[in-house]
Coordinates of C-alpha atoms in Angstrom, one line a residue:
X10 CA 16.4 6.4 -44.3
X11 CA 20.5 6.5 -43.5
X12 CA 21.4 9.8 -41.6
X13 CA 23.3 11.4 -45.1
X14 CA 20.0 10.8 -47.0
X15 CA 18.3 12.3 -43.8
X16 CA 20.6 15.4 -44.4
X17 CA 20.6 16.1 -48.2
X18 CA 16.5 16.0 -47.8
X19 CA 17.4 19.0 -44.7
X20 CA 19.4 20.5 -46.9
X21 CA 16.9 20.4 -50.0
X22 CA 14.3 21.2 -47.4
X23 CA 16.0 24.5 -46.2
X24 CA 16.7 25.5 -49.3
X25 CA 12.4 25.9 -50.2
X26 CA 12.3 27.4 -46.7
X27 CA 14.5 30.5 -47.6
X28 CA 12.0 31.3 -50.7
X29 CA 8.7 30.0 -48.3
X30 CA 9.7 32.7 -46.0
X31 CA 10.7 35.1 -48.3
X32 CA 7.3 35.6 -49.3
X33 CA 5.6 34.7 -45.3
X34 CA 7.8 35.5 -42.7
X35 CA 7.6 33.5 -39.4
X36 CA 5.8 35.0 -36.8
X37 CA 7.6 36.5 -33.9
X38 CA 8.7 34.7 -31.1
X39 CA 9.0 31.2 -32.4
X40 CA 11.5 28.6 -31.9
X41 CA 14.5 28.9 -34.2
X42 CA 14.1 25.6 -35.3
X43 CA 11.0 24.3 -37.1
X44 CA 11.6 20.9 -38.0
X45 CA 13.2 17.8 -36.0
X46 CA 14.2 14.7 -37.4
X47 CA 16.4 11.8 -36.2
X48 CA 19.1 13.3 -36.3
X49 CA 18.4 15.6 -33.1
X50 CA 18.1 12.7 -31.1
X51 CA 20.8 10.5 -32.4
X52 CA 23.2 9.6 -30.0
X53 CA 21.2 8.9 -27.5
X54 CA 21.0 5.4 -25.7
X55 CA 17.6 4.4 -24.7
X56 CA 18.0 2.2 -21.5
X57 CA 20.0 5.3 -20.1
X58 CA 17.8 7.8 -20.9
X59 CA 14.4 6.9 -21.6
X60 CA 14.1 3.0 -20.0
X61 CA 10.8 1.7 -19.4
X62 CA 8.0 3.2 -17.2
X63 CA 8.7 2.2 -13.7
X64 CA 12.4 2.1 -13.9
X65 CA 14.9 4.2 -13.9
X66 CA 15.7 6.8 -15.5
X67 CA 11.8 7.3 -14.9
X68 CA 12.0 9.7 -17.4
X69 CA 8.4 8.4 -19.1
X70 CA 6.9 7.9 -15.7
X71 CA 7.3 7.0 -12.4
X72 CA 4.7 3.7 -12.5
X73 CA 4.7 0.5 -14.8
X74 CA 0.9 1.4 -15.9
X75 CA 0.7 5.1 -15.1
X76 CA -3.2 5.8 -15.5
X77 CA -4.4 2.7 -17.1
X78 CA -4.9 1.4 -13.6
X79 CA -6.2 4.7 -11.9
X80 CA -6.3 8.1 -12.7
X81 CA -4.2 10.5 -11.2
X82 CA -5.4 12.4 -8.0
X83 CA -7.6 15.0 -8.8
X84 CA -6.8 17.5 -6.0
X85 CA -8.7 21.0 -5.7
X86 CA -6.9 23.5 -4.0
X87 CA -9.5 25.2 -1.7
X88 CA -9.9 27.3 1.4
X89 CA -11.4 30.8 1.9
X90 CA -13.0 32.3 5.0
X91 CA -13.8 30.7 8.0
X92 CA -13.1 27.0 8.8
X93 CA -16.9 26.3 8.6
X94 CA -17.0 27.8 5.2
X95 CA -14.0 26.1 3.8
X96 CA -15.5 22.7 5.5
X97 CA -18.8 23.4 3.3
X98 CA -16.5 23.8 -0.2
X99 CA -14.5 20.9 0.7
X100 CA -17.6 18.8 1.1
X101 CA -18.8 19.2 -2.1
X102 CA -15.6 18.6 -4.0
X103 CA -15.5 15.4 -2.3
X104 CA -19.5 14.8 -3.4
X105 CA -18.4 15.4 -7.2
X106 CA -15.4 13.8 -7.7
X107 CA -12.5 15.3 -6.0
X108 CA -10.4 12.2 -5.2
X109 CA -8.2 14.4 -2.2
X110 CA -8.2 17.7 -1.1
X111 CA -6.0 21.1 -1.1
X112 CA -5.9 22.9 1.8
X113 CA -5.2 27.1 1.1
X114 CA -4.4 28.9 4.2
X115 CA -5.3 32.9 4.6
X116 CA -1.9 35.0 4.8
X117 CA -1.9 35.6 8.6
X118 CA -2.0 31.8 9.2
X119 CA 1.4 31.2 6.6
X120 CA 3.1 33.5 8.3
X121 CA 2.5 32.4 11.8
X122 CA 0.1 35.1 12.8
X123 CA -3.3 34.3 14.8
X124 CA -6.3 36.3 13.5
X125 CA -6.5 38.8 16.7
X126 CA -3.3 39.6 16.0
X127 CA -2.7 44.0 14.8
X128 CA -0.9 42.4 11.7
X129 CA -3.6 40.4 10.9
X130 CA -6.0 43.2 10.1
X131 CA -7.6 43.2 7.0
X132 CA -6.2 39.6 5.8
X133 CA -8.4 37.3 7.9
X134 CA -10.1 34.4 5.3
X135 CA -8.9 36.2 2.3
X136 CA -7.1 34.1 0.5
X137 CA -7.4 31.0 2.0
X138 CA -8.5 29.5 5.8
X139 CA -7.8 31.2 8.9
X140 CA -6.5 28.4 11.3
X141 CA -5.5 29.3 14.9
X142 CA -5.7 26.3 16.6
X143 CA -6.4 23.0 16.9
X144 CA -10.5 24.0 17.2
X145 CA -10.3 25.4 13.9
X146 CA -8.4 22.6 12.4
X147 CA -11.5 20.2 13.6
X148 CA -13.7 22.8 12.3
X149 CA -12.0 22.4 9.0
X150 CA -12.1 18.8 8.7
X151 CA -15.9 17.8 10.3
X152 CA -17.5 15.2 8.6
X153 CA -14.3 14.4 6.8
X154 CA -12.6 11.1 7.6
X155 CA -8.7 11.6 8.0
X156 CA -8.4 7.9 6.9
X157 CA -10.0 7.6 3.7
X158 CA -8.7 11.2 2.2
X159 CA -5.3 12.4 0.9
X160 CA -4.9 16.1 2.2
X161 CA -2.0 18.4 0.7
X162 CA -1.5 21.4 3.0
X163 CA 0.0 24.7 1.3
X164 CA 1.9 25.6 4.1
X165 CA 5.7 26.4 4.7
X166 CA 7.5 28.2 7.4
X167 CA 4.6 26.6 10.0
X168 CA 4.3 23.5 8.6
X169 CA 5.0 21.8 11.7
X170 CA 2.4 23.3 13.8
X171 CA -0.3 22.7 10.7
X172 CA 0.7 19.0 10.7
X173 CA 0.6 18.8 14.3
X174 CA -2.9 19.7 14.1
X175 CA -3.8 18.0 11.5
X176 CA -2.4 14.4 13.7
X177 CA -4.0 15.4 16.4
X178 CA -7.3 16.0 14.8
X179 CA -6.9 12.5 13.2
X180 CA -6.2 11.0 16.8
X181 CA -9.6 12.4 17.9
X182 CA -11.3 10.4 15.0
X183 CA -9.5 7.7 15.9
X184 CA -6.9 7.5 13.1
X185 CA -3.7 6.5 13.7
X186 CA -0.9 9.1 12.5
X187 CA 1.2 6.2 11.1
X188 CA -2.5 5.3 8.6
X189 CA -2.5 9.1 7.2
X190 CA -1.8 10.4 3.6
X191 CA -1.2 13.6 2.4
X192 CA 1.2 16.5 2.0
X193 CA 2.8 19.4 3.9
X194 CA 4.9 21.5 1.1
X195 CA 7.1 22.6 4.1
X196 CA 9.6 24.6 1.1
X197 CA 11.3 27.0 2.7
X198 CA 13.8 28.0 -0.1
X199 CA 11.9 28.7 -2.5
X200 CA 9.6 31.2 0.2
X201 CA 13.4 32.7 -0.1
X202 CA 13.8 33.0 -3.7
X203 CA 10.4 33.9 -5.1
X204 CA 7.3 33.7 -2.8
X205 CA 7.7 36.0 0.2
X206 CA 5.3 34.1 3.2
X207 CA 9.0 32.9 5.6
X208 CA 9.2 33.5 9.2
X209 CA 12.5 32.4 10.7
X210 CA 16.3 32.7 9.2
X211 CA 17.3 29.4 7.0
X212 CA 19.2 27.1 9.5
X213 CA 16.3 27.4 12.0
X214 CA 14.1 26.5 8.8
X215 CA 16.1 23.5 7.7
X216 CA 16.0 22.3 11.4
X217 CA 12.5 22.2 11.5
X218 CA 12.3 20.6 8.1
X219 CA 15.0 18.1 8.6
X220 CA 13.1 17.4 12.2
X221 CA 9.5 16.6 10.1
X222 CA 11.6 14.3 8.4
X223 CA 12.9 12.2 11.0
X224 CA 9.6 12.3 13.3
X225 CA 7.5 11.4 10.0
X226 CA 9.7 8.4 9.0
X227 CA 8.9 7.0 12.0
X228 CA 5.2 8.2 12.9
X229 CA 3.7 9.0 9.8
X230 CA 5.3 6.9 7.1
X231 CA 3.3 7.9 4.6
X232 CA 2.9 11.1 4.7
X233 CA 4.9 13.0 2.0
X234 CA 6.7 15.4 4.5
X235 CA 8.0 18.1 1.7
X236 CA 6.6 19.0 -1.5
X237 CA 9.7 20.8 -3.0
X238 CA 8.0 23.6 -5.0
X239 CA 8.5 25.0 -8.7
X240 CA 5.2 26.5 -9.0
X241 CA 5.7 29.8 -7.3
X242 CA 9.3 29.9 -9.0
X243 CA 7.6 29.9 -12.4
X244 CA 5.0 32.4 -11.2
X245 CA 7.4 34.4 -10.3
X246 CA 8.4 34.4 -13.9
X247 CA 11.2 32.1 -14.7
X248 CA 11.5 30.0 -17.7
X249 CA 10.8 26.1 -17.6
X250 CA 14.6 25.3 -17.4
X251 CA 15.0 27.5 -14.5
X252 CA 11.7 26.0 -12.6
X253 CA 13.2 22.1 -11.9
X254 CA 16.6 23.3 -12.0
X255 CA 16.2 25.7 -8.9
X256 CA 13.8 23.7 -7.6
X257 CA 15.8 20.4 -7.7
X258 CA 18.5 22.4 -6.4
X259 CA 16.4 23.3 -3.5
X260 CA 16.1 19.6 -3.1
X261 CA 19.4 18.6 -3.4
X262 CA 20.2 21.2 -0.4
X263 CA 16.9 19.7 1.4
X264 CA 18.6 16.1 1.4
X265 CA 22.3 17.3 2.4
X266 CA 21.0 19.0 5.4
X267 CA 18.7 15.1 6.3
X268 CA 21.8 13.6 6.0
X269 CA 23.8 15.7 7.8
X270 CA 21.4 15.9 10.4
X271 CA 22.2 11.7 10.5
X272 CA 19.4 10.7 8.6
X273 CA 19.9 7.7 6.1
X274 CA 18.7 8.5 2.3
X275 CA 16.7 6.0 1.6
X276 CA 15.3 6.1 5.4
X277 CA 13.4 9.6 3.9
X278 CA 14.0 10.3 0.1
X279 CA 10.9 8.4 -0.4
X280 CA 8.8 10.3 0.7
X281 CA 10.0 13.4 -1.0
X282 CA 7.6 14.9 -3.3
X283 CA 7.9 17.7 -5.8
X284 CA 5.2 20.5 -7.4
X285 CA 5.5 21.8 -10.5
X286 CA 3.8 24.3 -13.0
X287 CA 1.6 23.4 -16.3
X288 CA 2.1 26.4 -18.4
X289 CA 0.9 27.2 -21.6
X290 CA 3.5 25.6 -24.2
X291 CA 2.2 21.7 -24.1
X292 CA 4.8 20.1 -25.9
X293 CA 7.8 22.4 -23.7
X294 CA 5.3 21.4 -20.8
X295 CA 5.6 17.5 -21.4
X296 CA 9.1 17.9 -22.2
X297 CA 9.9 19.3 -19.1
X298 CA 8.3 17.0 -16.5
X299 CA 10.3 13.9 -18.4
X300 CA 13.4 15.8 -18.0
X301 CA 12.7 16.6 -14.3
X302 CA 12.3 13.0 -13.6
X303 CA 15.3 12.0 -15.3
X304 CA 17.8 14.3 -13.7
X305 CA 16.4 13.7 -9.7
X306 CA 16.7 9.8 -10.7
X307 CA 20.7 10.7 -11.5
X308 CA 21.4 12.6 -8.9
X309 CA 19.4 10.4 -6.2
X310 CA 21.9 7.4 -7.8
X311 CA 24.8 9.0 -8.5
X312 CA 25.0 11.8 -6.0
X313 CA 23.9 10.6 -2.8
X314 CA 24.0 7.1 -3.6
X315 CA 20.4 5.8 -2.9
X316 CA 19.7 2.1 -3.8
X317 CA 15.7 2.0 -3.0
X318 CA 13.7 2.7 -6.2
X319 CA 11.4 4.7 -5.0
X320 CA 14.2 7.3 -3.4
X321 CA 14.7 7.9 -6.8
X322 CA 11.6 8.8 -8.5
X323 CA 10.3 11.9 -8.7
X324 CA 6.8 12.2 -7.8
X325 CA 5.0 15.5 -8.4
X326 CA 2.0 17.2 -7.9
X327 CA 0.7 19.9 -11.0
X328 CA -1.0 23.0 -10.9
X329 CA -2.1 25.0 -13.9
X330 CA -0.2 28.3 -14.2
X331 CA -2.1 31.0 -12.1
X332 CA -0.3 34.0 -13.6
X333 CA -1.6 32.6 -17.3
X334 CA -5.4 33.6 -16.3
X335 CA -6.7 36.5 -17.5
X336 CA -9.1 39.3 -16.1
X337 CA -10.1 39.6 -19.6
X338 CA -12.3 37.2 -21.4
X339 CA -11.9 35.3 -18.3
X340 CA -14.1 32.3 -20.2
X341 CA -10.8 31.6 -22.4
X342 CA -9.1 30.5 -18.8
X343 CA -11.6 27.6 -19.6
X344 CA -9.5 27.0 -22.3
X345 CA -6.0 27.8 -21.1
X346 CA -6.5 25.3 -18.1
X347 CA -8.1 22.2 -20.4
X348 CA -4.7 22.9 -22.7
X349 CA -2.3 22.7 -19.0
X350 CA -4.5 19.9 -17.9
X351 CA -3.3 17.9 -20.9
X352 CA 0.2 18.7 -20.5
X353 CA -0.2 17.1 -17.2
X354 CA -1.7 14.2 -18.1
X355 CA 1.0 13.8 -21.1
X356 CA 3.8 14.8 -18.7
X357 CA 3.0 12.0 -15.4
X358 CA 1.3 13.7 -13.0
X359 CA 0.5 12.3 -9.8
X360 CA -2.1 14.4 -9.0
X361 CA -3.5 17.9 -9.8
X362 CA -5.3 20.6 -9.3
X363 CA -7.1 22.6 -11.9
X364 CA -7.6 26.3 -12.0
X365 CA -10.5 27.7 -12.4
X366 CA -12.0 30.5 -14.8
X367 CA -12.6 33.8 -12.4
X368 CA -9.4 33.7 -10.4
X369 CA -7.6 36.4 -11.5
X370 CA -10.6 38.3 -10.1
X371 CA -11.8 36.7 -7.2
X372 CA -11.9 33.5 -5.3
X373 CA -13.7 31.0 -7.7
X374 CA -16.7 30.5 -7.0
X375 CA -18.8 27.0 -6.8
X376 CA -19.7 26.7 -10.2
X377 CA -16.0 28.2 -11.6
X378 CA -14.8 24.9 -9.1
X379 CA -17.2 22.5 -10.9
X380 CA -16.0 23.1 -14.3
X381 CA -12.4 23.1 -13.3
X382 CA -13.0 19.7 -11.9
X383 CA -14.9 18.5 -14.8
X384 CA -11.9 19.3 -17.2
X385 CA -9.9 16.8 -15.1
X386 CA -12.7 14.1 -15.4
X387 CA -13.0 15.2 -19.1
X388 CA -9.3 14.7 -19.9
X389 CA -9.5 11.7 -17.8
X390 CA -12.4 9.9 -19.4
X391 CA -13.0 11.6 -23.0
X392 CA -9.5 12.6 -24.2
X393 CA -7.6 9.4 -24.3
X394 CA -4.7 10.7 -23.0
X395 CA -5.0 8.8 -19.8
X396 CA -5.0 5.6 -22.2
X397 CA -1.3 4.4 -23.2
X398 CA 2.1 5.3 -21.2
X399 CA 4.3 8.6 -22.5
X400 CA 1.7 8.5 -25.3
X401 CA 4.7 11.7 -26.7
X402 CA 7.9 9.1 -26.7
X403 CA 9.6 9.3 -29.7
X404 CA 9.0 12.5 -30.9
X405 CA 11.8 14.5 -32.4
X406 CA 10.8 17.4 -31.1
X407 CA 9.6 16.5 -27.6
X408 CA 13.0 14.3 -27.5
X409 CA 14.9 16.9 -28.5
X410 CA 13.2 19.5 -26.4
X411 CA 13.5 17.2 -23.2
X412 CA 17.5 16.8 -23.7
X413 CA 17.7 20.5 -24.2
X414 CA 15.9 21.6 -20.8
X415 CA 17.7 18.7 -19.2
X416 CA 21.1 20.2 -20.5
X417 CA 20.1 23.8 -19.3
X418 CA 18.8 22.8 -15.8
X419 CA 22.1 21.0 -15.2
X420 CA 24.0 23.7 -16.2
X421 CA 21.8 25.8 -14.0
X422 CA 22.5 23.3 -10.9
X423 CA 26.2 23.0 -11.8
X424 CA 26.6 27.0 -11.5
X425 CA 24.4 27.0 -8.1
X426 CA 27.1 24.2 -6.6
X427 CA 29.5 25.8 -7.6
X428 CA 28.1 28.4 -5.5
X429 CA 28.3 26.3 -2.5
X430 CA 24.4 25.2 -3.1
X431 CA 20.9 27.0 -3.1
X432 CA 20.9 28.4 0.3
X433 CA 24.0 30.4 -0.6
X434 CA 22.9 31.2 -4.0
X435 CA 19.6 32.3 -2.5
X436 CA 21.6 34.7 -0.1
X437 CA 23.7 36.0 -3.0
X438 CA 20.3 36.9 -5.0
X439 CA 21.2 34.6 -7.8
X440 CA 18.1 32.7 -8.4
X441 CA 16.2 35.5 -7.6
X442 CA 18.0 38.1 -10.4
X443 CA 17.9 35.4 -12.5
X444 CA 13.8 34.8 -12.3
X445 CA 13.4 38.5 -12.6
X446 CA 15.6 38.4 -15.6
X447 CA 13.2 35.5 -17.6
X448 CA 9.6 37.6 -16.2
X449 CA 11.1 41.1 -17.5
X450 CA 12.1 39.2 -20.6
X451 CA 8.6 37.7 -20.8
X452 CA 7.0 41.0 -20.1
X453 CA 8.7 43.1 -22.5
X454 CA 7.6 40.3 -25.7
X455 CA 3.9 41.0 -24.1
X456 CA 3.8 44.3 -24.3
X457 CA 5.9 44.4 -27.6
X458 CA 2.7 42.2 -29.2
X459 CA 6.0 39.4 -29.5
X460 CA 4.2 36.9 -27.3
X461 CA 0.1 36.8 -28.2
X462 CA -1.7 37.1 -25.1
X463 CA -5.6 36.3 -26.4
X464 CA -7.9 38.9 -25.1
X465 CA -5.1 41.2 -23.1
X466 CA -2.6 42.5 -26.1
X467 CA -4.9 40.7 -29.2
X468 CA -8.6 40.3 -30.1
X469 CA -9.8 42.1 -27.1
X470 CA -13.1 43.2 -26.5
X471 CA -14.5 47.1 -25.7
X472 CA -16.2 48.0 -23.2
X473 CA -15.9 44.7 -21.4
X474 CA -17.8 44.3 -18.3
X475 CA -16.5 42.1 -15.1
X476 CA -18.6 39.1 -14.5
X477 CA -20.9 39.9 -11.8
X478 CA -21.3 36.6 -9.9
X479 CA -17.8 36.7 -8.2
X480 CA -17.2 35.4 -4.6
X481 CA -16.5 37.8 -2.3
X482 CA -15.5 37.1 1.5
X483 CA -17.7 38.4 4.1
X484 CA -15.7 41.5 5.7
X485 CA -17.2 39.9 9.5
X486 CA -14.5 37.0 8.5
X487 CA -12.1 38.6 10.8
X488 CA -14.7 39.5 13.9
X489 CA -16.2 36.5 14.1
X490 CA -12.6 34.7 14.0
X491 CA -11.7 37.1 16.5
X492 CA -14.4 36.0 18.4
X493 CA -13.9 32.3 18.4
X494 CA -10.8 32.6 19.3
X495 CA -11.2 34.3 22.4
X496 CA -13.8 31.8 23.4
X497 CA -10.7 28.8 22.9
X498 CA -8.2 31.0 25.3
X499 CA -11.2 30.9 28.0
X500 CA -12.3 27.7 27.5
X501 CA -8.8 25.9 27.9
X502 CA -6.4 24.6 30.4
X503 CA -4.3 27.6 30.2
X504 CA -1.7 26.1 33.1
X505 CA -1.1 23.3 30.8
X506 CA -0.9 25.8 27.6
X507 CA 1.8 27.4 29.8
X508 CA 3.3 24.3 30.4
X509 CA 3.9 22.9 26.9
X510 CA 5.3 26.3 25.6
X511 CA 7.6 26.4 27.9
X512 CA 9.0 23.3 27.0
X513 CA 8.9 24.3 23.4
X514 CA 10.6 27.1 24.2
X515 CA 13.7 24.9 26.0
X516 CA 13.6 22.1 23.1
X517 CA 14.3 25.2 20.6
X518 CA 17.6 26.4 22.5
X519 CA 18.5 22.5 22.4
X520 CA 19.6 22.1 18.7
X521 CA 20.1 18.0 19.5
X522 CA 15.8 18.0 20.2
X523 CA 13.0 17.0 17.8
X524 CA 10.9 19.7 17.9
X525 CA 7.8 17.8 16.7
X526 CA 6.7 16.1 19.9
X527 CA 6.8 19.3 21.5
X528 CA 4.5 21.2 18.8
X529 CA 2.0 18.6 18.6
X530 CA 1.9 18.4 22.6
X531 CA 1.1 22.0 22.6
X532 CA -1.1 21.9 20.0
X533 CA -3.6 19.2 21.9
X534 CA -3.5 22.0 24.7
X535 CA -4.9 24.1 22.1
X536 CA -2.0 26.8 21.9
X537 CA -2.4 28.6 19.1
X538 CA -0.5 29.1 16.2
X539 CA 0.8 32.6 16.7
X540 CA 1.6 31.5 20.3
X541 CA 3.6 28.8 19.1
X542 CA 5.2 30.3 16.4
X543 CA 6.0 33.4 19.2
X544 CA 8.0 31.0 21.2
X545 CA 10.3 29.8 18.0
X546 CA 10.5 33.4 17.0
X547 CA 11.7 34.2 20.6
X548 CA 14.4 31.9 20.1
X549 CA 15.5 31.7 16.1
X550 CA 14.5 35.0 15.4
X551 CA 12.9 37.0 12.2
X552 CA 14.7 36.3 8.1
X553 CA 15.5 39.7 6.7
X554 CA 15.6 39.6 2.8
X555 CA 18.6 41.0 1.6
X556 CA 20.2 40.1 -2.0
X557 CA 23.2 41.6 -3.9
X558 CA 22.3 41.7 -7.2

């Protein structure tokens, strides 16, 4: 069909849609547009901007068979109490199918805090592991071999210190750093922008990043060394547009600051990773991981002028969208997460974790775990999804929708350059007026019964009772850490703890040094991580948050 028969048929077509809607209204909240047809995708030129999976522009995946040679990594974020009971839950996701493990860290441990610490109070093992030093990091990982599993550490402003331990653990196994896998996400911006859990100003930050960089290119080449982070962006409530544009602005100011610090782009841009959301909307879902790949594979080319492949492709981890479970009905989450799952799947994913039923109430517990994981397997095996390559190609709509969020993210990335990049915008409050702006927006069509929240604002149930069977962490959590900790500070060579922080300590005030040798020398004395992070904050100081909105 030509394009002018194409657009007498539109034209007939809108014509029955004025009387259709006459008598039924659309509902509230939908797209403007209904109906796509070639002509919202003409123009286009295929090599540039879809190509062939495997190649660039990547945008319908990063690898020539995707999942018809193996699945995806099915990754389960986990960690809760004490090292021993974390060690327990990792355990048995590895006994039913978990392919590579999540590590959650409790708050005191993210923010550089050890668990005897006043500020620590009340937050020990509550939402995620309490990690001190290197005796809990052994704790953590007994029974596990650090050669034969892929481990993703949520961790940011220490990251150093947790990878540190993590080598060093590996060493006493006898695995060599340069045979490990896994990931540190090691964001700092985005801690900035929408998360909270920083500890030192930005340049400090990008040092220590940029240093993880350079000591992991050369010690532990495959380790992924930053997973650049759009989850907590879109938790914080910005729109999928605004997640990989200020994210892949974030990464854009990640690889100007490698360079500058004299690294060689395609010495490290390979082993960048990225994280993003699954949300709700599938097809806007989809739409956006293609477009995400599409416009890191330009700017890797045309930007900074990479020639590997693989500094071009963007890689990515997927989580389903936290802030999308409900308290209410908290069985539909089953539901919610199998519908993000497939969004993933459709979208490329390299690995992911899903959510699991109860955790807008509690920790999840081990069944809650066990059906999360199952949706994976069930996608996986059942669905046939996991079957053909970008199996969504071709639509109109998810065409069309993938050129628009590509268009808005740029325009997005332009305005923060313009800006003088993401650090600056960050310090201006930009990105983060602007997230507050799409979650206000989003809250207001809620509560306005706009946007159909199932259970919370329509069909909800009275007199709805919690489930009963929730995990809750032992309040002893903090004691007994308390405890064990005191027994590491008498049991080790405190001379030689001494020793290695005081050479931290003089590598710091040297902006020329690595740091890494340094932190993973004191971590083998068994320095702890408040102690280490102490010496850093003695000498780079605390990040304020200011913004002028």
């Amino acid at each position: 069909m030509s394009n002018e028969k194409i657009q007498a048929e539109l034209e007939k077509y809108e014509a029955d849609l004025k009387k259709t809607t006459a008598k039924f209204p659309l509902r509230p909240n939908v797209p403007e547009q209904g109906l796509y047809t070639p002509l919202d995708v003409e123009g286009g030129d295929y090599a540039e901007d879809l190509g062939i999976p495997g190649q660039f522009p990547y945008t319908r995946g990063v690898q020539p068979t995707m999942y018809r040679g193996r699945f995806w990594t099915m990754r389960m974020y986990a960690g809760f109490s004490t090292a021993e009971e974390s060690n327990k839950r990792y355990r048995m996701l590895i006994a039913t199918g978990a392919s590579g493990l999540s590590c959650a860290f409790d708050l005191p441990t993210q923010i550089g805090y050890d668990s005897d610490d006043s500020i620590s109070e009340g937050e020990v093992g509550k939402v995620g592991v309490a990690i001190d030093s290197l005796a809990d990091m052994e704790t953590l990982f007994d029974q596990i071999d650090l050669g034969k599993v892929s481990t993703s550490m949520t961790i940011n402003a220490p990251a150093s210190v947790l990878l540190a331990m993590y080598i060093a653990v590996a060493e006493k196994q006898g695995v060599p750093a340069d045979q490990l896998t896994g990931t540190i996400q090691n964001d700092i911006l985005k801690e900035y922008a929408a998360r909270g859990t920083y500890i030192f100003p930005p340049r400090p930050s990008m040092r220590l990043i940029t240093n993880i960089f350079a000591y992991c290119s050369k010690n532990v080449p495959k380790w992924n060394t930053i997973s650049i982070s759009g989850y907590h962006i879109r938790e914080a409530g910005s729109t999928a547009a605004q997640e990989i544009a200020f994210t892949i602005s974030d990464g854009i100011a990640y690889v100007n600051a490698a360079i500058e610090a004299g690294l060689n782009v395609d010495d490290f841009a390979g082993r960048l990773s990225f994280f993003w959301n699954a949300h709700n909307n599938v097809l806007e879902e989809v739409a956006k991981y293609r477009a995400s790949r599409r416009i890191w594979a330009k700017i890797m080319r045309d930007r900074f002028g990479a020639k590997k492949d693989k500094s071009m492709k963007l890689r990515f981890h997927t989580q389903t969208a936290g802030s999308m479970l409900t308290a209410q009905q908290p069985d539909n989450n089953i539901v919610r997460v199998a519908l993000q799952t497939a969004a993933a799947v459709m979208g490329g994913t390299q690995s992911l974790h899903t959510n699991s039923r109860d955790e807008a109430l509690a920790l999840p517990t081990e069944e809650s775990v066990s059906i999360a994981l199952h949706t994976q397997h069930i996608v996986a095996h059942e669905s046939g999804l996991a079957d053909v390559i970008d199996p969504l190609a071709g639509s109109y709509y998810v065409e069309a929708m993938t050129n628009r969020i590509e268009k808005e993210a740029m325009e997005y990335i332009k305005k923060i350059d313009e800006m003088g990049g993401a650090v600056a915008a960050i310090e201006k409050g930009y990105i983060q007026k602007e997230i507050q702006d799409s979650a206000y927006a989003w809250q207001m069509d809620v509560e306005s019964g706009a946007r159909v929240i199932v259970g919370v604002n329509k069909y909800q149930k009275e007199n709805e009772e919690p489930p009963k069977d929730l995990l809750k962490v032992d309040a002893s959590v903090g004691e007994k850490q308390k405890k064990q900790l005191a027994e590491v500070k008498a049991k080790r060579d405190n001379a030689a703890v001494k020793s290695a922080l005081e050479a931290l300590k003089n590598a710091c005030e040297d902006e020329k040094e690595n740091l890494m040798p340094h932190i993973l020398t004191a971590v083998k004395t068994y320095a702890t991580l408040g102690e280490i992070c102490g010496v850093m904050r003695s000498v780079f100081g605390e990040y304020e948050a200011h913004t002028s909105l």
